[in-house]
Amino acid sequence: MLNENMKAIRKSKGLSQEELAIKLNVVRQTVSKWENGLSVPDSDMLISISEVLETPVSTLLGETVVESKVDDLKAISEKLEVINLQLAQRKITRRKILHWLLISLCVVIVAVAATLIGLNSPYLGWDYNDPETAVFGAAFHTFEYLFVRFAPMILIGAIVGIFLTRKKG
């Protein structure tokens, strides 16, 4: 019973006799003798075997273990199907997030443009003899200048991105 269970569990873990022997610090022939019922490991070795195979000693000594196939094609294909579904869902989620970020960017650009139009370049009437006003006015003018130059391109790119990331179907 021990020999059959040990062999079945070793194979289900995908280990060769050589790999198990290395983990137990014995030669492969020793593992072969145990599995063929020609010899029996001592109690300390039995505990080591159970630890390496991640199986309770009672299972090694108990009922016959049915050998499970490492390359069970059906199980592998089911796992791959689940992984593919998860990846597809993640892709859809990323696309939705990007879509809403682009919409938000368009809203922000339009809001800032409306604010700038409403303010009608207030820094033009400021007294630039005051250093703080001069610095703030220059910074505001720089922001407005860069916004007017780049916002239209960013807005067009965002609108194109919105159409490319919209839900197809």
Coordinates of C-alpha atoms in Angstrom, one line a residue:
M1 CA 0.0 0.0 0.0
L2 CA 2.8 2.5 0.9
N3 CA 4.7 1.7 -2.3
E4 CA 1.6 2.3 -4.5
N5 CA 0.5 5.5 -2.7
M6 CA 4.0 6.9 -2.7
K7 CA 4.4 6.3 -6.5
A8 CA 0.9 7.7 -7.3
I9 CA 1.4 10.8 -5.2
R10 CA 5.0 11.4 -6.6
K11 CA 3.6 11.1 -10.1
S12 CA 0.7 13.4 -9.4
K13 CA 3.2 16.0 -8.1
G14 CA 5.0 15.7 -11.4
L15 CA 8.2 14.4 -9.8
S16 CA 10.5 11.8 -11.2
Q17 CA 12.2 9.2 -8.9
E18 CA 15.4 11.1 -9.4
E19 CA 13.9 14.4 -8.3
L20 CA 12.3 12.8 -5.3
A21 CA 15.6 11.1 -4.4
I22 CA 17.5 14.4 -4.6
K23 CA 14.9 16.1 -2.3
L24 CA 15.2 13.2 0.2
N25 CA 19.0 13.0 0.0
V26 CA 19.0 9.4 -1.1
V27 CA 19.9 7.6 -4.4
R28 CA 17.2 7.0 -7.1
Q29 CA 17.5 3.2 -6.6
T30 CA 16.3 3.6 -3.0
V31 CA 13.2 5.4 -4.2
S32 CA 12.7 2.6 -6.8
K33 CA 13.0 -0.1 -4.1
W34 CA 10.4 1.7 -1.9
E35 CA 8.0 2.0 -4.9
N36 CA 8.4 -1.6 -5.9
G37 CA 7.9 -2.8 -2.4
L38 CA 11.4 -4.3 -2.1
S39 CA 12.2 -2.2 1.0
V40 CA 10.4 0.2 3.4
P41 CA 11.6 3.6 4.6
D42 CA 12.2 4.1 8.3
S43 CA 9.9 6.4 10.3
D44 CA 12.1 9.5 10.0
M45 CA 12.4 9.0 6.2
L46 CA 8.6 8.4 6.1
I47 CA 8.1 11.8 7.7
S48 CA 10.6 13.4 5.2
I49 CA 8.7 11.8 2.3
S50 CA 5.4 13.1 3.6
E51 CA 6.9 16.6 3.8
V52 CA 8.4 16.5 0.3
L53 CA 5.2 15.2 -1.2
E54 CA 3.1 17.6 0.9
T55 CA 1.0 14.6 2.0
P56 CA 0.1 13.4 5.5
V57 CA 1.9 10.2 6.6
S58 CA -1.5 8.6 7.2
T59 CA -2.3 9.1 3.5
L60 CA 0.9 7.4 2.5
L61 CA 0.2 4.5 4.8
G62 CA -3.6 4.5 4.3
E63 CA -5.9 3.8 1.5
T64 CA -4.9 3.4 -2.1
V65 CA -4.5 6.7 -3.8
V66 CA -5.7 7.0 -7.4
E67 CA -3.1 8.4 -9.6
S68 CA -4.1 11.6 -11.2
K69 CA -2.6 12.6 -14.5
V70 CA -0.3 15.7 -14.5
D71 CA -1.2 16.4 -18.2
D72 CA -4.9 16.2 -17.9
L73 CA -5.7 18.0 -21.1
K74 CA -9.3 18.8 -20.1
A75 CA -8.3 20.4 -16.8
I76 CA -5.6 22.5 -18.5
S77 CA -8.0 23.7 -21.2
E78 CA -10.6 24.7 -18.6
K79 CA -8.0 26.6 -16.7
L80 CA -6.8 28.4 -19.9
E81 CA -10.4 29.2 -20.7
V82 CA -10.9 30.8 -17.3
I83 CA -7.6 32.8 -17.8
N84 CA -8.7 34.0 -21.2
L85 CA -12.0 35.2 -19.9
Q86 CA -10.3 37.0 -17.1
L87 CA -7.9 38.7 -19.5
A88 CA -10.8 39.7 -21.8
Q89 CA -12.7 41.2 -18.9
R90 CA -9.5 43.1 -17.8
K91 CA -9.1 44.5 -21.3
I92 CA -12.7 45.6 -21.4
T93 CA -12.3 47.3 -18.0
R94 CA -9.2 49.1 -19.1
R95 CA -10.9 50.3 -22.3
K96 CA -13.9 51.6 -20.2
I97 CA -11.5 53.4 -17.8
L98 CA -9.6 55.0 -20.7
H99 CA -12.8 56.0 -22.4
W100 CA -14.1 57.8 -19.3
L101 CA -10.7 59.4 -18.7
L102 CA -10.8 60.8 -22.2
I103 CA -14.3 62.1 -21.7
S104 CA -13.2 63.8 -18.5
L105 CA -10.3 65.3 -20.2
C106 CA -12.6 66.8 -22.9
V107 CA -14.9 68.2 -20.1
V108 CA -11.9 69.8 -18.3
I109 CA -10.6 71.4 -21.5
V110 CA -14.0 72.8 -22.4
A111 CA -14.4 74.1 -18.8
V112 CA -11.0 75.8 -18.7
A113 CA -11.6 77.3 -22.2
A114 CA -15.0 78.7 -21.0
T115 CA -13.4 80.1 -17.9
L116 CA -10.6 81.8 -19.9
I117 CA -13.1 83.2 -22.4
G118 CA -15.3 84.5 -19.5
L119 CA -12.3 86.1 -17.8
N120 CA -11.2 87.7 -21.1
S121 CA -7.5 87.9 -20.2
P122 CA -7.8 89.8 -16.9
Y123 CA -4.0 90.1 -16.5
L124 CA -3.9 92.7 -19.3
G125 CA -5.3 95.4 -17.0
W126 CA -3.1 94.6 -14.0
D127 CA -0.5 96.9 -12.5
Y128 CA 2.8 95.3 -13.3
N129 CA 4.8 97.7 -11.0
D130 CA 3.9 95.3 -8.1
P131 CA 6.4 92.4 -8.3
E132 CA 3.9 89.8 -7.1
T133 CA 1.2 90.9 -9.6
A134 CA 3.9 90.9 -12.3
V135 CA 5.0 87.3 -11.6
F136 CA 1.4 86.0 -11.3
G137 CA 0.4 87.9 -14.4
A138 CA 3.3 86.5 -16.4
A139 CA 2.5 83.0 -15.1
F140 CA -1.2 83.3 -16.0
H141 CA -0.3 84.7 -19.4
T142 CA 2.1 81.7 -20.0
F143 CA -0.6 79.2 -19.0
E144 CA -3.2 80.9 -21.2
Y145 CA -0.7 81.0 -24.2
L146 CA 0.2 77.4 -23.8
F147 CA -3.4 76.3 -23.3
V148 CA -4.6 78.1 -26.4
R149 CA -1.8 76.5 -28.5
F150 CA -2.1 72.9 -27.2
A151 CA -5.7 72.5 -25.9
P152 CA -7.2 72.2 -29.4
M153 CA -4.8 69.4 -30.4
I154 CA -5.3 67.6 -27.1
L155 CA -9.1 68.0 -27.4
I156 CA -9.1 66.5 -31.0
G157 CA -6.9 63.6 -29.8
A158 CA -9.2 63.0 -26.9
I159 CA -12.3 63.0 -29.1
V160 CA -10.6 60.5 -31.5
G161 CA -9.7 58.4 -28.5
I162 CA -13.3 58.5 -27.3
F163 CA -14.5 57.1 -30.6
L164 CA -11.8 54.4 -30.7
T165 CA -12.5 53.2 -27.1
R166 CA -16.3 53.3 -27.4
K167 CA -18.1 50.0 -26.9
K168 CA -18.4 48.2 -30.1
G169 CA -21.5 46.2 -30.8

